[in-house]
Amino acid sequence: MRQSLESLSEDDREWLARIHAESENRSDLPDRVDQAIRVNQNFLYDLDRLIPAITRFPREDPEPAGAIAARVRLLPWAVAREWGSDFNSERELTYQPIYWKLKELLPAGAKVLVPGAGCCRLAYEIAARGFEVTAIEFDALKLLAAAQMFALGLESLQTEIRPYALETCNRMSASDNTRPIYVPDALMTDNALSRLTINGNEFVETARTMGSGEFDAVVTSFFMDTTTTSDLYMNKIIGLLKPGGWWINCGPFNYHYPSEKTVPLPPAQEPNVEEFMLNVTRHGFTVAERMEIDSTYMGNPSSMMQTKYRCLFFAAQFGQ
Ligand SMILES: C[S@@+](CC[C@H](N)C(=O)[O-])C[C@H]1O[C@@H](n2cnc3c(N)ncnc32)[C@H](O)[C@@H]1O
């Protein structure tokens, strides 16, 4: 970015400098981006200090450095999606129907599993509503971020991140990509946290070690499209549910897998909604509610580009 600016003619540079001098924000774009990157770096350094709090890094297939770098770069954005007020409406669209359904279907204290929990906001909110929650997430970076959010939230503190630092496309104004976001946007309680257990392993492997029929509900949010073999996920969900237990799902079928995995992936099934729902009933579920919810995912609200997913929401009861 700096090089591109320096390659401009003297005239053009003067003109740009004049525009910046006339706008509220007088520093130039590369400097502001540098500063935003430093804010993100500080956030990541703080997470680094939490590493001893995580018992083990779960991924057994080592990732190439490029894949890790991409996950680190996206982490502030993922944290903002779950813990920033910028993403409040995005979260409410798909999380609220899950809370309502759980409240309607299950008594307080019921056991809920949330696989693919990300930075654990949904899992925390379910625990805050009185349920006993187990979250499963294999991305240690997201779990570090979750641990940091809990530590800050308990103290009513916030930290600053600049998730859009490198997004120079689709800005409405000069400072859109460097604006700060403060996280977490929620106060937390020890009481709610005491009802949340976090498991930092892969879902299918973890399910093998859990007792069968342990949960009253399994909640999958933007998760069913993270596997090449959704049948395998479905079978594990069935194994973990009590008879009469509920599967609540919300998310699109935007199939995506770790692209740079060092172990080969099994061939992808990638069912469409019709096939998927037939499979749900074939596996012994009765679908009590089904609807579509349009929502962005990690959509920067101030961007000129918005991608909406048509999410499949359903609540289905097993074995009734
Ligand atoms: C698209 S994100 C959704 C996060 C969160 N549920 C939400 O609604 O915002 C999917 C998450 O699932 C995790 N994940 C994907 N496959 C997994 C697996 N097999 N076991 C555990 N976690 C997995 C990813 O690391 C990622 O954090």
Short mmCIF file of C-alpha atoms and ligand atoms in Angstrom, two decimals:
data_model
loop_
_atom_site.label_atom_id
_atom_site.label_comp_id
_atom_site.label_asym_id
_atom_site.label_seq_id
_atom_site.Cartn_x
_atom_site.Cartn_y
_atom_site.Cartn_z
CA MET A 1 0.00 0.00 0.00
CA ARG A 2 2.81 2.34 0.95
CA GLN A 3 4.68 1.45 -2.26
CA SER A 4 1.58 2.12 -4.39
CA LEU A 5 1.20 5.56 -2.84
CA GLU A 6 4.87 6.33 -3.38
CA SER A 7 4.59 5.38 -7.05
CA LEU A 8 2.11 8.24 -7.66
CA SER A 9 3.21 11.46 -9.36
CA GLU A 10 4.08 14.45 -7.16
CA ASP A 11 0.86 16.17 -8.31
CA ASP A 12 -1.34 13.25 -7.38
CA ARG A 13 0.36 12.87 -4.02
CA GLU A 14 -0.19 16.54 -3.24
CA TRP A 15 -3.83 16.23 -4.22
CA LEU A 16 -4.27 13.19 -1.95
CA ALA A 17 -2.52 14.98 0.90
CA ARG A 18 -4.95 17.92 0.41
CA ILE A 19 -7.96 15.59 0.58
CA HIS A 20 -6.65 14.03 3.78
CA ALA A 21 -5.88 17.44 5.25
CA GLU A 22 -9.48 18.50 4.53
CA SER A 23 -10.99 15.36 5.99
CA GLU A 24 -11.32 14.76 9.71
CA ASN A 25 -8.61 12.15 9.75
CA ARG A 26 -5.33 13.81 8.87
CA SER A 27 -2.95 10.87 9.01
CA ASP A 28 -2.42 8.96 5.78
CA LEU A 29 -3.85 5.52 5.08
CA PRO A 30 -0.64 3.45 5.43
CA ASP A 31 0.07 5.00 8.83
CA ARG A 32 -3.46 4.32 10.02
CA VAL A 33 -3.28 0.74 8.77
CA ASP A 34 0.09 0.28 10.51
CA GLN A 35 -1.43 1.55 13.72
CA ALA A 36 -4.48 -0.72 13.37
CA ILE A 37 -2.20 -3.71 12.78
CA ARG A 38 -0.30 -2.83 15.97
CA VAL A 39 -3.58 -2.78 17.91
CA ASN A 40 -4.37 -6.27 16.57
CA GLN A 41 -0.83 -7.40 17.39
CA ASN A 42 -1.26 -6.28 21.00
CA PHE A 43 -4.52 -8.20 21.19
CA LEU A 44 -2.76 -11.32 19.86
CA TYR A 45 0.19 -10.89 22.26
CA ASP A 46 -2.30 -10.83 25.14
CA LEU A 47 -3.72 -14.14 23.90
CA ASP A 48 -0.23 -15.57 23.71
CA ARG A 49 0.08 -15.08 27.46
CA LEU A 50 -3.01 -17.24 27.96
CA ILE A 51 -1.52 -20.28 26.23
CA PRO A 52 -0.70 -22.09 29.50
CA ALA A 53 -4.43 -21.86 30.31
CA ILE A 54 -5.17 -24.18 27.40
CA THR A 55 -4.15 -27.69 28.29
CA ARG A 56 -3.09 -28.86 24.87
CA PHE A 57 -3.12 -27.80 21.27
CA PRO A 58 -5.55 -30.27 19.82
CA ARG A 59 -4.70 -30.49 16.12
CA GLU A 60 -2.85 -33.69 15.47
CA ASP A 61 -2.34 -33.05 11.76
CA PRO A 62 0.10 -30.12 11.78
CA GLU A 63 -1.04 -27.22 9.62
CA PRO A 64 1.30 -25.52 7.17
CA ALA A 65 2.50 -22.10 8.35
CA GLY A 66 0.44 -20.28 5.67
CA ALA A 67 -2.82 -21.74 6.99
CA ILE A 68 -1.98 -20.76 10.55
CA ALA A 69 -1.06 -17.23 9.42
CA ALA A 70 -4.44 -16.90 7.69
CA ARG A 71 -6.26 -18.00 10.84
CA VAL A 72 -4.28 -15.57 12.97
CA ARG A 73 -5.02 -12.73 10.53
CA LEU A 74 -8.76 -13.47 10.63
CA LEU A 75 -8.94 -13.97 14.38
CA PRO A 76 -9.79 -10.35 15.35
CA TRP A 77 -12.64 -10.47 12.82
CA ALA A 78 -13.93 -13.78 14.21
CA VAL A 79 -13.77 -12.29 17.72
CA ALA A 80 -15.68 -9.21 16.56
CA ARG A 81 -18.36 -11.42 14.96
CA GLU A 82 -19.03 -13.12 18.28
CA TRP A 83 -18.15 -10.49 20.89
CA GLY A 84 -18.43 -7.07 19.20
CA SER A 85 -21.51 -4.85 19.21
CA ASP A 86 -20.90 -4.26 15.47
CA PHE A 87 -22.23 -7.75 14.90
CA ASN A 88 -25.10 -7.60 17.35
CA SER A 89 -27.83 -7.68 14.71
CA GLU A 90 -26.05 -10.38 12.72
CA ARG A 91 -25.83 -12.57 15.83
CA GLU A 92 -29.36 -11.86 17.00
CA LEU A 93 -30.83 -12.97 13.68
CA THR A 94 -29.61 -16.53 14.04
CA TYR A 95 -28.86 -16.90 17.78
CA GLN A 96 -32.19 -15.58 19.13
CA PRO A 97 -34.37 -18.29 17.51
CA ILE A 98 -32.02 -20.87 19.08
CA TYR A 99 -32.43 -19.35 22.58
CA TRP A 100 -36.22 -19.16 22.15
CA LYS A 101 -36.43 -22.76 20.99
CA LEU A 102 -34.27 -24.07 23.85
CA LYS A 103 -36.37 -22.14 26.40
CA GLU A 104 -39.58 -23.44 24.85
CA LEU A 105 -38.48 -27.06 24.68
CA LEU A 106 -36.27 -27.70 27.69
CA PRO A 107 -36.23 -26.98 31.41
CA ALA A 108 -33.43 -24.98 33.04
CA GLY A 109 -30.46 -27.23 33.81
CA ALA A 110 -30.93 -29.34 30.66
CA LYS A 111 -27.67 -30.43 29.01
CA VAL A 112 -26.81 -28.78 25.70
CA LEU A 113 -23.90 -29.56 23.38
CA VAL A 114 -22.55 -26.90 21.01
CA PRO A 115 -20.05 -28.39 18.53
CA GLY A 116 -17.99 -25.97 16.40
CA ALA A 117 -18.42 -23.32 19.09
CA GLY A 118 -15.93 -20.82 17.62
CA CYS A 119 -15.11 -18.13 20.22
CA CYS A 120 -17.91 -19.54 22.40
CA ARG A 121 -20.39 -16.62 22.44
CA LEU A 122 -23.40 -18.78 21.57
CA ALA A 123 -22.34 -21.42 24.10
CA TYR A 124 -21.89 -18.75 26.78
CA GLU A 125 -25.28 -17.17 26.08
CA ILE A 126 -27.00 -20.57 26.30
CA ALA A 127 -25.29 -21.17 29.67
CA ALA A 128 -26.37 -17.68 30.78
CA ARG A 129 -29.97 -18.78 30.10
CA GLY A 130 -29.68 -21.55 32.69
CA PHE A 131 -28.56 -24.59 30.65
CA GLU A 132 -25.56 -26.83 31.32
CA VAL A 133 -23.45 -26.38 28.19
CA THR A 134 -20.54 -28.28 26.67
CA ALA A 135 -18.80 -26.47 23.81
CA ILE A 136 -16.51 -28.29 21.39
CA GLU A 137 -14.05 -26.32 19.25
CA PHE A 138 -10.79 -27.55 17.73
CA ASP A 139 -9.32 -24.16 16.83
CA ALA A 140 -7.02 -23.35 19.77
CA LEU A 141 -6.76 -19.69 18.65
CA LYS A 142 -10.51 -19.23 18.99
CA LEU A 143 -10.42 -20.86 22.40
CA LEU A 144 -7.65 -18.51 23.51
CA ALA A 145 -9.78 -15.61 22.33
CA ALA A 146 -12.79 -17.04 24.20
CA ALA A 147 -10.71 -17.36 27.38
CA GLN A 148 -9.64 -13.72 26.99
CA MET A 149 -13.27 -12.60 26.48
CA PHE A 150 -14.36 -14.43 29.63
CA ALA A 151 -11.50 -12.95 31.68
CA LEU A 152 -12.34 -9.40 30.51
CA GLY A 153 -16.11 -9.85 30.74
CA LEU A 154 -15.92 -10.99 34.34
CA GLU A 155 -14.04 -7.78 35.21
CA SER A 156 -16.37 -5.58 33.12
CA LEU A 157 -13.37 -4.68 30.96
CA GLN A 158 -12.99 -4.42 27.20
CA THR A 159 -10.11 -4.59 24.77
CA GLU A 160 -9.68 -2.96 21.39
CA ILE A 161 -9.36 -4.71 18.04
CA ARG A 162 -9.37 -3.41 14.46
CA PRO A 163 -10.71 -6.37 12.50
CA TYR A 164 -11.00 -4.61 9.14
CA ALA A 165 -7.45 -3.18 9.13
CA LEU A 166 -6.51 -4.76 5.78
CA GLU A 167 -9.88 -4.23 4.06
CA THR A 168 -9.26 -1.37 1.68
CA CYS A 169 -12.04 -2.42 -0.72
CA ASN A 170 -15.68 -1.32 -0.42
CA ARG A 171 -15.12 1.44 2.15
CA MET A 172 -17.65 4.25 2.46
CA SER A 173 -15.13 6.57 4.11
CA ALA A 174 -11.44 6.85 4.92
CA SER A 175 -11.48 5.44 8.42
CA ASP A 176 -13.90 2.53 7.83
CA ASN A 177 -11.15 -0.08 7.81
CA THR A 178 -9.32 1.26 10.83
CA ARG A 179 -12.20 1.95 13.18
CA PRO A 180 -11.87 0.29 16.58
CA ILE A 181 -14.19 -2.35 17.96
CA TYR A 182 -14.30 -2.98 21.69
CA VAL A 183 -14.82 -6.51 22.93
CA PRO A 184 -16.50 -8.19 24.72
CA ASP A 185 -19.80 -6.31 24.47
CA ALA A 186 -21.29 -8.37 27.30
CA LEU A 187 -20.96 -8.50 31.05
CA MET A 188 -20.35 -12.03 32.26
CA THR A 189 -21.09 -13.84 35.45
CA ASP A 190 -19.22 -16.60 37.27
CA ASN A 191 -22.55 -18.32 37.64
CA ALA A 192 -23.09 -18.61 33.88
CA LEU A 193 -19.45 -19.56 33.29
CA SER A 194 -19.70 -22.33 35.87
CA ARG A 195 -22.34 -23.96 33.62
CA LEU A 196 -20.03 -23.92 30.58
CA THR A 197 -17.48 -26.66 29.84
CA ILE A 198 -15.14 -26.23 26.89
CA ASN A 199 -13.58 -29.12 25.04
CA GLY A 200 -10.73 -28.23 22.66
CA ASN A 201 -10.85 -31.26 20.40
CA GLU A 202 -12.28 -32.40 17.12
CA PHE A 203 -16.03 -33.09 17.28
CA VAL A 204 -16.17 -36.62 15.81
CA GLU A 205 -13.20 -37.79 17.90
CA THR A 206 -14.66 -36.18 21.04
CA ALA A 207 -18.08 -37.72 20.42
CA ARG A 208 -16.41 -41.16 20.43
CA THR A 209 -15.19 -40.53 23.98
CA MET A 210 -18.50 -39.16 25.32
CA GLY A 211 -21.21 -41.31 26.83
CA SER A 212 -24.13 -42.08 24.52
CA GLY A 213 -27.39 -40.29 25.21
CA GLU A 214 -25.71 -37.60 27.31
CA PHE A 215 -27.44 -34.49 26.00
CA ASP A 216 -30.95 -33.06 25.93
CA ALA A 217 -30.07 -30.93 22.92
CA VAL A 218 -27.35 -30.44 20.34
CA VAL A 219 -27.09 -26.96 18.82
CA THR A 220 -25.25 -26.62 15.49
CA SER A 221 -24.74 -23.06 14.30
CA PHE A 222 -22.85 -22.49 11.03
CA PHE A 223 -21.32 -25.91 11.58
CA MET A 224 -22.96 -28.61 9.42
CA ASP A 225 -21.09 -27.38 6.33
CA THR A 226 -17.63 -27.83 7.88
CA THR A 227 -17.47 -31.53 7.09
CA THR A 228 -17.10 -33.57 3.91
CA THR A 229 -19.27 -36.25 5.53
CA SER A 230 -22.34 -34.69 7.14
CA ASP A 231 -23.66 -38.23 7.68
CA LEU A 232 -20.84 -38.78 10.14
CA TYR A 233 -21.72 -35.59 12.08
CA MET A 234 -25.39 -36.62 12.05
CA ASN A 235 -24.63 -40.08 13.43
CA LYS A 236 -22.54 -38.58 16.21
CA ILE A 237 -25.32 -36.13 17.08
CA ILE A 238 -27.77 -39.04 17.27
CA GLY A 239 -25.38 -41.00 19.49
CA LEU A 240 -25.05 -38.08 21.93
CA LEU A 241 -28.77 -37.25 22.20
CA LYS A 242 -31.07 -38.73 24.81
CA PRO A 243 -34.19 -40.38 23.35
CA GLY A 244 -36.58 -37.49 22.83
CA GLY A 245 -33.63 -35.04 22.71
CA TRP A 246 -33.56 -32.07 20.31
CA TRP A 247 -31.27 -31.05 17.47
CA ILE A 248 -31.45 -27.35 16.74
CA ASN A 249 -29.58 -26.19 13.65
CA CYS A 250 -29.04 -22.85 11.98
CA GLY A 251 -26.69 -22.21 9.09
CA PRO A 252 -26.11 -22.39 5.35
CA PHE A 253 -24.53 -25.20 3.34
CA ASN A 254 -21.49 -23.23 2.32
CA TYR A 255 -19.27 -26.31 2.39
CA HIS A 256 -15.73 -25.45 3.36
CA TYR A 257 -12.90 -27.56 4.68
CA PRO A 258 -9.36 -26.84 5.81
CA SER A 259 -7.86 -26.36 2.34
CA GLU A 260 -4.25 -26.92 3.30
CA LYS A 261 -4.68 -30.01 5.44
CA THR A 262 -1.74 -32.36 5.38
CA VAL A 263 -3.98 -35.44 5.55
CA PRO A 264 -6.28 -36.24 2.61
CA LEU A 265 -9.97 -35.49 3.19
CA PRO A 266 -12.65 -38.12 2.45
CA PRO A 267 -14.73 -37.47 -0.69
CA ALA A 268 -17.28 -34.71 -0.07
CA GLN A 269 -21.04 -35.49 0.19
CA GLU A 270 -22.27 -31.87 0.11
CA PRO A 271 -26.03 -32.58 0.36
CA ASN A 272 -28.56 -29.91 -0.60
CA VAL A 273 -31.34 -28.89 1.79
CA GLU A 274 -33.86 -31.41 0.41
CA GLU A 275 -31.43 -34.31 0.64
CA PHE A 276 -30.26 -33.19 4.05
CA MET A 277 -33.76 -32.93 5.52
CA LEU A 278 -34.77 -36.32 4.08
CA ASN A 279 -31.71 -37.72 5.80
CA VAL A 280 -32.69 -36.04 9.08
CA THR A 281 -36.09 -37.77 9.07
CA ARG A 282 -34.59 -41.05 7.78
CA HIS A 283 -32.32 -41.03 10.83
CA GLY A 284 -35.33 -40.97 13.18
CA PHE A 285 -35.89 -37.26 13.80
CA THR A 286 -39.28 -35.56 13.72
CA VAL A 287 -38.95 -32.02 12.46
CA ALA A 288 -41.07 -29.77 14.69
CA GLU A 289 -40.08 -26.47 13.14
CA ARG A 290 -38.27 -25.43 10.02
CA MET A 291 -37.67 -22.00 8.49
CA GLU A 292 -35.18 -19.99 6.49
CA ILE A 293 -33.29 -17.05 8.02
CA ASP A 294 -31.35 -14.62 5.84
CA SER A 295 -28.17 -13.50 7.54
CA THR A 296 -24.65 -12.36 6.88
CA TYR A 297 -21.74 -14.14 8.55
CA MET A 298 -18.80 -11.98 9.63
CA GLY A 299 -20.30 -9.29 7.41
CA ASN A 300 -18.64 -5.91 7.99
CA PRO A 301 -21.74 -3.73 8.52
CA SER A 302 -20.09 -0.62 7.07
CA SER A 303 -18.86 -2.32 3.90
CA MET A 304 -20.32 -1.63 0.43
CA MET A 305 -20.36 -5.40 -0.09
CA GLN A 306 -22.69 -7.62 1.92
CA THR A 307 -23.03 -11.37 1.42
CA LYS A 308 -26.20 -12.91 2.79
CA TYR A 309 -26.73 -16.59 3.45
CA ARG A 310 -30.14 -18.23 3.46
CA CYS A 311 -29.73 -20.25 6.64
CA LEU A 312 -31.61 -23.45 7.29
CA PHE A 313 -33.10 -23.33 10.79
CA PHE A 314 -34.79 -26.39 12.24
CA ALA A 315 -35.67 -27.99 15.56
CA ALA A 316 -35.98 -31.76 15.29
CA GLN A 317 -36.72 -34.30 18.02
CA PHE A 318 -34.94 -37.64 18.07
CA GLY A 319 -36.72 -40.95 18.48
CA GLN A 320 -40.23 -39.75 19.39
C1 LIG B 1 -18.32 -21.14 10.84
S1 LIG B 1 -17.71 -21.31 12.48
C2 LIG B 1 -19.16 -21.11 13.49
C3 LIG B 1 -18.85 -20.61 14.86
C4 LIG B 1 -20.08 -20.42 15.77
N1 LIG B 1 -20.79 -21.66 15.93
C5 LIG B 1 -20.99 -19.35 15.26
O1 LIG B 1 -22.17 -19.63 15.02
O2 LIG B 1 -20.55 -18.21 15.11
C6 LIG B 1 -17.43 -23.05 12.55
C7 LIG B 1 -16.56 -23.42 13.71
O3 LIG B 1 -16.48 -24.83 13.80
C8 LIG B 1 -15.14 -25.22 14.09
N2 LIG B 1 -15.00 -26.59 13.58
C9 LIG B 1 -15.07 -26.99 12.30
N3 LIG B 1 -14.97 -28.32 12.21
C10 LIG B 1 -14.83 -28.78 13.48
C11 LIG B 1 -14.67 -30.07 14.04
N4 LIG B 1 -14.68 -31.15 13.26
N5 LIG B 1 -14.53 -30.19 15.37
C12 LIG B 1 -14.55 -29.08 16.18
N6 LIG B 1 -14.69 -27.82 15.71
C13 LIG B 1 -14.83 -27.66 14.37
C14 LIG B 1 -14.29 -24.19 13.36
O4 LIG B 1 -12.99 -24.09 13.90
C15 LIG B 1 -15.11 -22.93 13.57
O5 LIG B 1 -14.74 -22.26 14.74
#
